[in-house]
Amino acid sequence: MDAKAWEKIDGLIDRDRGKTIRDRFAEDPDRARKFSIDAAGWHLDYSKNRIDGEMMNALVKLAEKSGLKEEIEKMFTGKKINETEKRAVLHTALRNLDPGATIKVDGKDVMPGVRRVLAAMGDFSDAVRRGEWRGFTGRRIKYVVNIGIGGSDLGPVMANLALKPYAKRNMKFFFVSNVDSTHLAETLREVKAAETLFIVASKTFTTQETMSNAEAAKEWLVEKLGDKKAVAKHFVAVSTAKDEVAAFGIDTKNMFGFWDWVGGRYSLPSAIGLSLMIAIGRANYKRMLKGYWKMDRHFRTASFKRNMPVVLALLGILYANGYGAESYAVLPYDQYLARFPAYLQQMDMESNGKCVAKDGSSVEYTTGPIVWGEPGTNGQHSFYQLIHQGTHLIPCDFIGCCRTHNPIGDLHDKLTANLFAQTEALAFGKTAEECRKEGVPEELVPFKTFEGDKPTNTLLCDELTPETLGALVALYEHKVFTQGVIWNIYSFDQWGVQLGKVLAKGVLGDLTAKKASGRHDASTNDLIARYRKANGRPA
Ligand code: F6P
């Protein structure tokens, strides 16, 4: 991070110590207008933050000093900014709907391939939805099971729920990710083999969880339908790895490809979204891409001061690095967005959970925060107490929609009232004086006082649609990118997940071998011994 730019921010934090968000609103009642941005169907109100015009200018300076403008251009134009894996980062190409667009990687335009796969996905999902693609015994496909994990699961899971109002209701969609056999077993209990399509979604087609579940599903299907040839009609693949797909036994004619420049956690708008496209149809899927694309263009062209992803990123940095906030909560007030926090966890934490700067040195500041959240109002009756009166500072993003897809009485008004009221309570709190005025007995005043001054952002759209969902995902993608640039870390690799994967192979050997090797530490050896004993295996 640029030290001089940060010094200025630190100075302003010091200058304003003791000044609350309540004070700031009293000083400047025009804050809501000044500190809000509209883009791609979303309204961001960031006025309930510990900021003023000067602080925003200082934060924007930090972004400018980081070379963000140049980095954005490098990303959009296919430069290999994922340097540790020597790859371009081009998820934005997947939703570039400009028919004349060309984006080159290693001198080759990637756009024809993007359009070709999108068209193939469209044809396939039309065929499944219309009942033209049938199972081995001639039955219509009624069940779709996506087998994948991480980026090959969380995006489809999140979006399938988010866009349920647009989905074909006479089909059922399942997502198997965990290598826990219960996940697959419980899913298989819900489907009929002759009417089930399995989508094996894996960028590498080598991931232990996915390949184990896919093999088990294949065995189950062959056993149920009594013929190996059935696999061709019930399994398709989404991957970058043609040879592995063929080795698994899926005809590569039924493989939907993508490319090494699509990171797993950014892959929802690639062929990884196939299950979603089958659910909502190609036209709605395209509407989602359009929403992504709108936010992409906003991010690429808007000034940093009026740039929604940049502003969200800078506010996150203010609290993480200036106030020591270790986490932030994402609180969707829309049941359809129930899986959005889980989706964001991978996007943000796998991207910016890094302690090494781009030059290989250790970073001297906090980087990626812990992301968590649950849909409102459930969270209010669970962990909000800590946000209101605990000792941790937890900035929150509240996400809401002005209209619901399911109007029932005044439920939506109540939901939204809770959203707005929470941001009000968090920002303004309740003083001891106010408590006394309400007649709170003196001995209870300390407990009933709310400090307030808790920062929140509010994101509002008219309605959750394919467009607004796409724009929301792109908003957070670019926020995470911006923070990575400012923190000077590589956001597009994930070396940290490797060690556990490698060790698991060794441990698996010890759980299943005739005799355990005893070559682990004392704790791990003991756990292995207990497991072996419980399963009747010799020590
Ligand atoms: O957890 C590590 C990871 O590589 C993620 O980045 C990725 O989304 C996930 O595994 C699944 O990988 P694949 O799509 O290759 O099966």
Coordinates of C-alpha atoms and ligand atoms in Angstrom, one line a residue:
M1 CA 0.0 0.0 0.0
D2 CA 1.2 3.5 -0.8
A3 CA 2.7 4.7 2.6
K4 CA 2.2 8.4 1.9
A5 CA -1.4 8.0 0.8
W6 CA -2.1 5.8 3.8
E7 CA -0.5 8.4 6.2
K8 CA -3.1 10.9 5.1
I9 CA -5.9 8.5 5.8
D10 CA -4.5 7.6 9.2
G11 CA -4.2 11.3 9.9
L12 CA -7.9 11.9 9.1
I13 CA -8.9 8.9 11.3
D14 CA -6.9 10.5 14.2
R15 CA -8.3 13.9 13.5
D16 CA -11.9 12.6 13.7
R17 CA -11.5 10.4 16.8
G18 CA -14.6 10.9 18.9
K19 CA -16.7 12.1 16.0
T20 CA -19.6 9.7 15.4
I21 CA -21.7 8.9 12.4
R22 CA -24.5 10.6 14.3
D23 CA -22.3 13.8 14.5
R24 CA -21.5 13.6 10.8
F25 CA -25.2 13.5 9.9
A26 CA -25.9 16.4 12.2
E27 CA -23.1 18.4 10.5
D28 CA -24.2 17.5 7.0
P29 CA -27.8 16.4 6.4
D30 CA -27.1 16.1 2.7
R31 CA -24.9 13.0 3.2
A32 CA -27.3 10.5 1.7
R33 CA -27.2 12.3 -1.6
K34 CA -23.5 13.0 -1.5
F35 CA -22.5 9.5 -0.5
S36 CA -24.5 7.3 -2.8
I37 CA -24.0 5.8 -6.3
D38 CA -26.3 4.3 -8.8
A39 CA -25.0 1.7 -11.3
A40 CA -26.3 -1.3 -13.2
G41 CA -29.7 -1.4 -11.4
W42 CA -28.2 -1.0 -7.9
H43 CA -28.3 1.9 -5.5
L44 CA -25.4 2.0 -3.0
D45 CA -26.0 4.3 0.0
Y46 CA -22.6 4.5 1.8
S47 CA -23.4 7.6 3.9
K48 CA -23.6 5.6 7.2
N49 CA -19.8 5.3 7.2
R50 CA -17.1 7.1 9.1
I51 CA -16.2 9.3 6.2
D52 CA -16.5 12.8 4.8
G53 CA -15.5 14.3 1.5
E54 CA -11.9 14.7 2.6
M55 CA -11.6 11.0 3.7
M56 CA -13.1 9.9 0.4
N57 CA -10.6 12.0 -1.5
A58 CA -7.8 10.5 0.5
L59 CA -9.1 6.9 -0.1
V60 CA -9.4 7.6 -3.8
K61 CA -5.8 8.9 -3.8
L62 CA -4.8 5.5 -2.3
A63 CA -6.5 3.7 -5.2
E64 CA -4.8 6.0 -7.7
K65 CA -1.4 5.5 -6.2
S66 CA -1.8 1.7 -6.4
G67 CA -2.0 1.9 -10.2
L68 CA -5.5 0.6 -10.2
K69 CA -6.5 2.2 -13.5
E70 CA -3.7 0.4 -15.3
E71 CA -4.5 -2.9 -13.5
I72 CA -8.1 -2.7 -14.6
E73 CA -7.1 -2.2 -18.2
K74 CA -4.6 -5.1 -17.9
M75 CA -7.3 -7.4 -16.6
F76 CA -9.9 -6.4 -19.2
T77 CA -7.4 -6.7 -22.1
G78 CA -6.2 -10.2 -21.2
K79 CA -2.7 -9.4 -19.8
K80 CA -1.3 -12.2 -17.6
I81 CA -1.9 -10.6 -14.3
N82 CA -2.2 -14.0 -12.5
E83 CA 1.6 -14.1 -12.5
T84 CA 2.2 -17.1 -10.2
E85 CA 0.2 -19.2 -12.6
K86 CA 1.1 -17.2 -15.7
R87 CA -2.5 -16.8 -16.7
A88 CA -4.7 -14.0 -18.0
V89 CA -7.8 -13.2 -15.8
L90 CA -10.6 -12.8 -18.2
H91 CA -13.9 -13.6 -16.6
T92 CA -15.1 -10.3 -17.9
A93 CA -14.8 -11.7 -21.5
L94 CA -17.4 -14.3 -20.6
R95 CA -20.1 -11.6 -20.3
N96 CA -18.9 -9.2 -23.0
L97 CA -21.9 -9.1 -25.2
D98 CA -20.5 -6.7 -27.7
P99 CA -20.7 -8.6 -31.0
G100 CA -17.6 -6.8 -32.3
A101 CA -15.4 -7.3 -29.2
T102 CA -12.0 -8.9 -29.7
I103 CA -9.8 -9.8 -26.7
K104 CA -6.5 -11.4 -27.3
V105 CA -4.5 -13.9 -25.2
D106 CA -1.2 -15.0 -26.7
G107 CA -2.2 -13.3 -29.9
K108 CA -5.5 -15.3 -30.2
D109 CA -8.9 -13.7 -29.9
V110 CA -10.8 -15.5 -27.1
M111 CA -14.2 -14.1 -28.1
P112 CA -15.2 -16.6 -30.8
G113 CA -14.7 -19.5 -28.3
V114 CA -16.7 -17.7 -25.7
R115 CA -19.6 -17.2 -28.1
R116 CA -19.4 -20.8 -29.4
V117 CA -19.6 -22.3 -25.9
L118 CA -22.5 -20.0 -25.0
A119 CA -24.4 -21.1 -28.1
A120 CA -23.7 -24.8 -27.4
M121 CA -24.9 -24.4 -23.8
G122 CA -28.0 -22.7 -25.1
D123 CA -28.8 -25.4 -27.6
F124 CA -28.2 -28.1 -25.0
S125 CA -30.3 -26.5 -22.4
D126 CA -33.1 -25.9 -24.9
A127 CA -33.0 -29.5 -25.8
V128 CA -33.2 -30.6 -22.2
R129 CA -35.9 -28.1 -21.3
R130 CA -38.0 -29.1 -24.3
G131 CA -37.6 -32.8 -23.7
E132 CA -35.7 -33.3 -26.9
W133 CA -32.6 -34.6 -25.0
R134 CA -33.9 -37.7 -23.3
G135 CA -32.5 -40.3 -21.0
F136 CA -31.2 -43.7 -22.1
T137 CA -34.7 -45.3 -21.7
G138 CA -36.4 -42.4 -23.6
R139 CA -37.7 -40.7 -20.5
R140 CA -37.6 -36.9 -20.2
I141 CA -35.0 -35.3 -17.9
K142 CA -36.6 -34.1 -14.8
Y143 CA -33.7 -34.0 -12.4
V144 CA -30.3 -32.3 -12.9
V145 CA -27.5 -33.0 -10.5
N146 CA -24.5 -30.8 -10.6
I147 CA -21.4 -32.5 -9.2
G148 CA -18.7 -30.0 -8.4
I149 CA -17.0 -28.2 -5.5
G150 CA -15.7 -24.7 -4.7
G151 CA -16.2 -22.4 -7.7
S152 CA -17.7 -25.3 -9.6
D153 CA -20.5 -25.5 -7.1
L154 CA -21.0 -22.3 -5.1
G155 CA -21.9 -20.1 -8.0
P156 CA -24.5 -22.5 -9.5
V157 CA -25.9 -23.2 -6.0
M158 CA -26.2 -19.5 -5.2
A159 CA -27.6 -18.5 -8.5
N160 CA -30.1 -21.4 -8.8
L161 CA -31.7 -20.3 -5.6
A162 CA -31.4 -16.5 -6.4
L163 CA -33.2 -17.0 -9.7
K164 CA -35.7 -19.6 -8.7
P165 CA -38.6 -17.3 -9.8
Y166 CA -37.3 -17.7 -13.3
A167 CA -36.7 -21.5 -13.2
K168 CA -38.6 -24.3 -14.7
R169 CA -40.7 -25.6 -11.9
N170 CA -41.3 -29.1 -13.3
M171 CA -37.6 -29.8 -13.1
K172 CA -35.5 -30.3 -9.9
F173 CA -31.9 -29.2 -9.4
F174 CA -29.5 -30.7 -7.0
F175 CA -25.9 -29.9 -6.1
V176 CA -23.5 -32.5 -4.8
S177 CA -20.1 -31.1 -3.6
N178 CA -19.0 -32.7 -0.3
V179 CA -17.0 -35.9 -0.5
D180 CA -19.1 -37.0 2.5
S181 CA -21.1 -39.9 1.0
T182 CA -24.2 -38.6 2.8
H183 CA -24.4 -35.7 0.3
L184 CA -24.5 -38.0 -2.7
A185 CA -26.7 -40.7 -1.0
E186 CA -29.3 -38.2 0.1
T187 CA -29.4 -36.7 -3.4
L188 CA -29.8 -40.0 -5.1
R189 CA -32.7 -40.8 -2.9
E190 CA -34.5 -37.8 -4.4
V191 CA -34.0 -38.6 -8.1
K192 CA -34.9 -41.4 -10.6
A193 CA -32.0 -42.7 -12.6
A194 CA -33.9 -42.8 -16.0
E195 CA -34.8 -39.1 -15.6
T196 CA -31.6 -37.7 -14.2
L197 CA -28.8 -35.7 -15.9
F198 CA -25.5 -35.5 -14.1
I199 CA -23.3 -32.5 -14.9
V200 CA -19.8 -33.1 -13.8
A201 CA -18.4 -29.6 -13.3
S202 CA -14.7 -29.4 -12.7
K203 CA -12.2 -27.0 -14.2
T204 CA -9.3 -29.5 -13.8
F205 CA -11.4 -32.7 -13.7
T206 CA -9.0 -34.1 -11.1
T207 CA -10.5 -32.7 -7.9
Q208 CA -10.8 -35.6 -5.4
E209 CA -14.3 -34.7 -4.1
T210 CA -15.8 -34.2 -7.6
M211 CA -14.2 -37.2 -9.3
S212 CA -15.1 -39.5 -6.4
N213 CA -18.7 -38.4 -6.4
A214 CA -18.9 -38.6 -10.2
E215 CA -17.5 -42.1 -10.2
A216 CA -20.0 -43.2 -7.6
A217 CA -22.9 -41.6 -9.4
K218 CA -21.8 -43.3 -12.6
E219 CA -21.8 -46.7 -10.9
W220 CA -25.2 -46.0 -9.4
L221 CA -26.6 -45.1 -12.8
V222 CA -25.2 -48.1 -14.6
E223 CA -26.5 -50.4 -11.9
K224 CA -29.9 -48.8 -12.0
L225 CA -30.3 -48.8 -15.8
G226 CA -28.3 -52.0 -16.3
D227 CA -26.2 -50.8 -19.2
K228 CA -22.9 -48.9 -19.4
K229 CA -24.1 -47.2 -22.6
A230 CA -26.6 -45.2 -20.5
V231 CA -23.7 -43.0 -19.3
A232 CA -23.7 -41.1 -22.6
K233 CA -27.2 -39.9 -22.2
H234 CA -27.0 -39.1 -18.5
F235 CA -23.5 -37.5 -18.0
V236 CA -22.2 -34.3 -19.5
A237 CA -19.0 -32.5 -18.4
V238 CA -18.0 -28.9 -17.9
S239 CA -14.3 -28.6 -17.8
T240 CA -11.1 -27.2 -19.4
A241 CA -9.5 -30.7 -19.4
K242 CA -10.6 -32.7 -22.5
D243 CA -8.4 -35.7 -22.0
E244 CA -9.6 -36.2 -18.4
V245 CA -13.2 -35.9 -19.5
A246 CA -12.7 -38.6 -22.1
A247 CA -10.8 -40.8 -19.6
F248 CA -13.8 -40.6 -17.3
G249 CA -16.0 -42.0 -20.0
I250 CA -17.9 -38.9 -21.1
D251 CA -18.1 -38.3 -24.8
T252 CA -16.3 -35.0 -25.4
K253 CA -19.1 -34.0 -27.8
N254 CA -21.0 -33.6 -24.5
M255 CA -18.4 -31.5 -22.9
F256 CA -18.8 -27.7 -22.4
G257 CA -15.4 -26.1 -22.3
F258 CA -13.9 -23.1 -20.7
W259 CA -10.4 -21.8 -20.4
D260 CA -7.5 -21.5 -17.9
W261 CA -8.1 -17.7 -17.8
V262 CA -11.3 -18.3 -15.9
G263 CA -10.7 -18.7 -12.2
G264 CA -12.9 -21.2 -10.4
R265 CA -14.4 -18.7 -8.1
Y266 CA -15.2 -16.4 -11.1
S267 CA -16.6 -19.1 -13.3
L268 CA -20.3 -18.8 -12.8
P269 CA -20.8 -17.0 -16.2
S270 CA -18.8 -19.7 -18.0
A271 CA -20.0 -23.2 -18.9
I272 CA -20.0 -23.8 -15.1
G273 CA -23.4 -22.0 -15.2
L274 CA -24.9 -24.8 -17.3
S275 CA -27.2 -26.1 -14.6
L276 CA -28.4 -22.6 -14.1
M277 CA -29.1 -22.1 -17.8
I278 CA -31.1 -25.4 -17.9
A279 CA -33.1 -24.1 -15.0
I280 CA -33.8 -20.5 -16.2
G281 CA -33.4 -20.9 -20.0
R282 CA -30.9 -19.2 -22.3
A283 CA -32.8 -15.9 -22.5
N284 CA -32.7 -15.3 -18.8
Y285 CA -29.1 -16.5 -18.6
K286 CA -28.3 -13.9 -21.2
R287 CA -30.1 -11.3 -19.1
M288 CA -27.8 -12.3 -16.2
L289 CA -24.7 -11.8 -18.4
K290 CA -26.1 -8.4 -19.4
G291 CA -26.2 -7.4 -15.8
Y292 CA -22.6 -8.5 -15.2
W293 CA -21.6 -6.6 -18.3
K294 CA -23.3 -3.4 -17.2
M295 CA -21.3 -3.5 -13.9
D296 CA -18.1 -4.4 -15.8
R297 CA -18.5 -1.3 -18.0
H298 CA -19.3 0.9 -15.0
F299 CA -16.2 -0.4 -13.2
R300 CA -14.0 0.1 -16.2
T301 CA -15.1 3.6 -17.0
A302 CA -16.5 5.4 -14.0
S303 CA -14.2 7.8 -12.0
F304 CA -13.0 6.2 -8.8
K305 CA -15.1 8.6 -6.8
R306 CA -18.3 7.5 -8.5
N307 CA -17.2 3.9 -9.0
M308 CA -19.3 1.5 -6.9
P309 CA -16.9 -1.5 -6.7
V310 CA -14.0 0.9 -6.0
V311 CA -15.9 2.8 -3.3
L312 CA -16.9 -0.5 -1.6
A313 CA -13.3 -1.7 -1.7
L314 CA -12.0 1.5 -0.3
L315 CA -14.4 1.5 2.6
G316 CA -13.4 -2.1 3.3
I317 CA -9.8 -1.1 3.4
L318 CA -10.6 1.9 5.7
Y319 CA -12.0 -0.4 8.3
A320 CA -9.6 -3.4 7.9
N321 CA -6.4 -1.3 7.9
G322 CA -7.5 1.9 9.7
Y323 CA -9.8 0.5 12.4
G324 CA -8.6 -3.1 12.7
A325 CA -11.9 -4.7 11.6
E326 CA -11.2 -8.4 11.0
S327 CA -14.4 -9.3 9.3
Y328 CA -17.4 -7.9 7.5
A329 CA -20.9 -9.2 7.4
V330 CA -23.0 -9.5 4.2
L331 CA -26.7 -9.5 5.1
P332 CA -29.1 -10.1 2.3
Y333 CA -32.7 -9.2 3.1
D334 CA -34.0 -11.5 0.4
Q335 CA -34.4 -15.2 1.0
Y336 CA -33.4 -15.9 -2.6
L337 CA -30.0 -14.6 -1.7
A338 CA -29.6 -16.9 1.2
R339 CA -26.5 -18.5 -0.3
F340 CA -24.9 -15.3 -1.4
P341 CA -22.7 -14.9 1.7
A342 CA -21.3 -18.5 1.2
Y343 CA -20.6 -17.7 -2.4
L344 CA -18.8 -14.5 -1.4
Q345 CA -16.7 -16.3 1.1
Q346 CA -14.9 -18.2 -1.6
M347 CA -14.7 -15.2 -3.9
D348 CA -13.2 -12.9 -1.3
M349 CA -11.3 -15.2 1.1
E350 CA -9.7 -17.5 -1.6
S351 CA -8.8 -14.4 -3.5
N352 CA -7.4 -12.1 -0.9
G353 CA -6.5 -14.4 2.0
K354 CA -2.8 -13.8 1.2
C355 CA 0.1 -12.7 3.4
V356 CA 2.7 -12.4 0.7
A357 CA 3.1 -9.3 -1.5
K358 CA 3.7 -9.5 -5.2
D359 CA 7.5 -9.2 -4.7
G360 CA 7.5 -12.3 -2.4
S361 CA 7.9 -10.3 0.8
S362 CA 5.6 -10.5 3.8
V363 CA 2.9 -7.9 3.8
E364 CA 3.0 -5.5 6.7
Y365 CA -0.7 -4.9 6.9
T366 CA -4.0 -6.7 7.1
T367 CA -5.3 -8.1 3.8
G368 CA -8.5 -10.0 3.0
P369 CA -11.1 -9.9 5.8
I370 CA -13.3 -12.8 7.0
V371 CA -16.6 -12.7 5.2
W372 CA -19.7 -14.1 6.8
G373 CA -23.5 -13.5 6.9
E374 CA -27.0 -14.9 6.9
P375 CA -30.2 -13.6 5.4
G376 CA -32.2 -11.0 7.4
T377 CA -34.2 -11.1 9.5
N378 CA -32.9 -14.5 10.8
G379 CA -29.5 -12.9 11.7
Q380 CA -31.2 -10.3 13.8
H381 CA -32.3 -13.0 16.2
S382 CA -28.9 -14.6 16.3
F383 CA -25.7 -12.6 15.9
Y384 CA -26.8 -9.0 15.5
Q385 CA -26.4 -8.5 19.3
L386 CA -22.7 -8.7 18.9
I387 CA -22.7 -6.3 16.0
H388 CA -24.7 -3.8 18.1
Q389 CA -23.1 -4.1 21.5
G390 CA -20.1 -6.4 21.2
T391 CA -16.5 -5.4 21.3
H392 CA -15.7 -6.2 17.6
L393 CA -16.1 -3.6 14.9
I394 CA -18.0 -5.4 12.1
P395 CA -18.9 -3.3 9.1
C396 CA -21.9 -4.7 7.3
D397 CA -23.3 -4.7 3.8
F398 CA -27.1 -4.8 3.8
I399 CA -28.6 -6.0 0.5
G400 CA -32.3 -5.5 -0.2
C401 CA -34.9 -5.4 -3.0
C402 CA -37.7 -2.9 -3.1
R403 CA -40.1 -5.4 -4.6
T404 CA -40.6 -9.1 -3.8
H405 CA -41.4 -11.9 -6.2
N406 CA -43.8 -13.3 -3.6
P407 CA -46.1 -10.6 -2.2
I408 CA -48.0 -11.9 0.8
G409 CA -49.8 -9.3 2.9
D410 CA -47.4 -6.8 4.3
L411 CA -44.5 -9.2 4.8
H412 CA -42.2 -7.5 2.4
D413 CA -42.8 -4.1 4.0
K414 CA -41.9 -5.6 7.3
L415 CA -38.8 -7.2 6.0
T416 CA -37.6 -3.9 4.4
A417 CA -38.5 -2.0 7.6
N418 CA -36.2 -4.3 9.5
L419 CA -33.4 -3.7 7.0
F420 CA -33.6 0.0 7.1
A421 CA -34.1 0.1 10.9
Q422 CA -31.0 -2.0 11.5
T423 CA -28.8 0.4 9.5
E424 CA -30.4 3.3 11.5
A425 CA -29.8 1.6 14.8
L426 CA -26.3 0.6 14.0
A427 CA -25.3 4.1 12.8
F428 CA -27.1 6.2 15.4
G429 CA -27.4 3.9 18.4
K430 CA -29.1 5.2 21.5
T431 CA -27.5 7.5 24.1
A432 CA -27.7 7.2 27.8
E433 CA -29.6 10.4 27.8
E434 CA -32.2 9.0 25.4
C435 CA -32.6 6.0 27.6
R436 CA -33.2 8.2 30.6
K437 CA -35.7 10.2 28.7
E438 CA -37.6 7.0 27.9
G439 CA -37.7 6.3 31.6
V440 CA -35.1 3.5 31.7
P441 CA -34.2 2.8 35.3
E442 CA -30.7 4.2 36.1
E443 CA -29.2 0.8 36.8
L444 CA -30.2 -0.5 33.4
V445 CA -29.0 2.5 31.4
P446 CA -25.5 1.1 30.7
F447 CA -27.1 -2.1 29.3
K448 CA -29.7 -0.4 27.2
T449 CA -27.3 2.2 25.7
F450 CA -26.3 1.6 22.1
E451 CA -22.9 3.2 21.2
G452 CA -23.9 3.4 17.5
D453 CA -21.3 4.6 15.0
K454 CA -21.3 1.1 13.4
P455 CA -20.6 1.5 9.7
T456 CA -23.0 0.0 7.1
N457 CA -23.5 0.1 3.4
T458 CA -27.0 -0.4 1.9
L459 CA -27.4 -1.9 -1.5
L460 CA -30.9 -1.7 -3.0
C461 CA -32.3 -2.8 -6.3
D462 CA -35.9 -2.6 -7.5
E463 CA -36.2 -6.4 -7.8
L464 CA -33.9 -9.4 -7.9
T465 CA -33.7 -10.3 -11.5
P466 CA -31.2 -12.1 -13.7
E467 CA -29.7 -8.6 -14.5
T468 CA -29.5 -7.4 -11.0
L469 CA -28.0 -10.7 -9.8
G470 CA -25.3 -10.5 -12.5
A471 CA -24.5 -6.9 -11.6
L472 CA -24.3 -7.8 -7.9
V473 CA -21.8 -10.6 -8.5
A474 CA -19.7 -8.4 -10.7
L475 CA -19.8 -5.6 -8.1
Y476 CA -18.2 -7.9 -5.5
E477 CA -15.8 -9.4 -8.0
H478 CA -14.4 -6.0 -8.8
K479 CA -14.4 -4.9 -5.2
V480 CA -12.2 -7.9 -4.3
F481 CA -10.0 -7.2 -7.4
T482 CA -9.6 -3.5 -6.3
Q483 CA -8.6 -4.5 -2.8
G484 CA -6.1 -7.0 -4.1
V485 CA -4.5 -4.3 -6.2
I486 CA -4.3 -1.9 -3.3
W487 CA -2.9 -4.5 -1.0
N488 CA -0.4 -5.5 -3.7
I489 CA -1.2 -9.2 -3.5
Y490 CA -2.1 -11.8 -6.2
S491 CA -5.8 -12.3 -6.0
F492 CA -6.2 -15.0 -8.6
D493 CA -4.1 -17.9 -7.3
Q494 CA -4.9 -20.1 -4.3
W495 CA -1.7 -21.9 -3.3
G496 CA -3.0 -22.1 0.2
V497 CA -5.4 -24.9 -0.5
Q498 CA -2.7 -27.2 -1.8
L499 CA -1.0 -28.5 1.3
G500 CA -4.2 -30.0 2.9
K501 CA -5.0 -31.7 -0.4
V502 CA -1.6 -33.3 -0.6
L503 CA -1.5 -34.4 3.1
A504 CA -5.1 -35.9 2.7
K505 CA -3.7 -38.3 0.2
G506 CA -1.1 -39.6 2.7
V507 CA -3.6 -39.8 5.5
L508 CA -6.0 -41.7 3.3
G509 CA -3.3 -44.2 2.6
D510 CA -2.9 -44.7 6.4
L511 CA -6.6 -45.0 7.0
T512 CA -7.0 -47.8 4.4
A513 CA -3.7 -49.6 4.3
K514 CA -3.2 -53.0 6.0
K515 CA -1.1 -51.2 8.6
A516 CA -0.8 -47.5 9.5
S517 CA 2.6 -46.1 8.8
G518 CA 2.8 -44.1 12.1
R519 CA 4.8 -41.5 10.3
H520 CA 2.6 -38.5 11.3
D521 CA 2.8 -36.4 14.4
A522 CA 1.5 -37.9 17.7
S523 CA -1.9 -36.3 17.4
T524 CA -2.6 -37.3 13.8
N525 CA -1.3 -40.9 14.5
D526 CA -3.7 -41.1 17.4
L527 CA -6.7 -39.9 15.4
I528 CA -5.8 -42.4 12.6
A529 CA -5.6 -45.2 15.2
R530 CA -9.0 -44.4 16.6
Y531 CA -10.6 -44.3 13.2
R532 CA -9.0 -47.6 12.2
K533 CA -10.2 -49.2 15.4
A534 CA -13.8 -48.0 15.0
N535 CA -13.8 -49.5 11.5
G536 CA -12.4 -52.8 12.7
R537 CA -9.0 -52.3 11.0
P538 CA -5.8 -53.4 12.7
A539 CA -3.6 -50.7 14.3
Ligands
F6P1 O1 -10.4 -25.2 -3.5 C1 -9.5 -25.0 -4.5 C2 -10.1 -25.0 -5.9 O2 -9.1 -25.1 -6.8 C3 -11.0 -23.8 -6.1 O3 -10.3 -22.7 -6.5 C4 -11.9 -24.4 -7.2 O4 -13.0 -23.6 -7.4 C5 -12.2 -25.7 -6.6 O5 -10.9 -26.1 -6.1 C6 -12.7 -26.7 -7.6 O6 -11.8 -27.0 -8.7 P1 -12.2 -27.8 -10.0 O7 -13.2 -26.9 -10.7 O8 -10.9 -27.9 -10.8 O9 -12.8 -29.1 -9.6

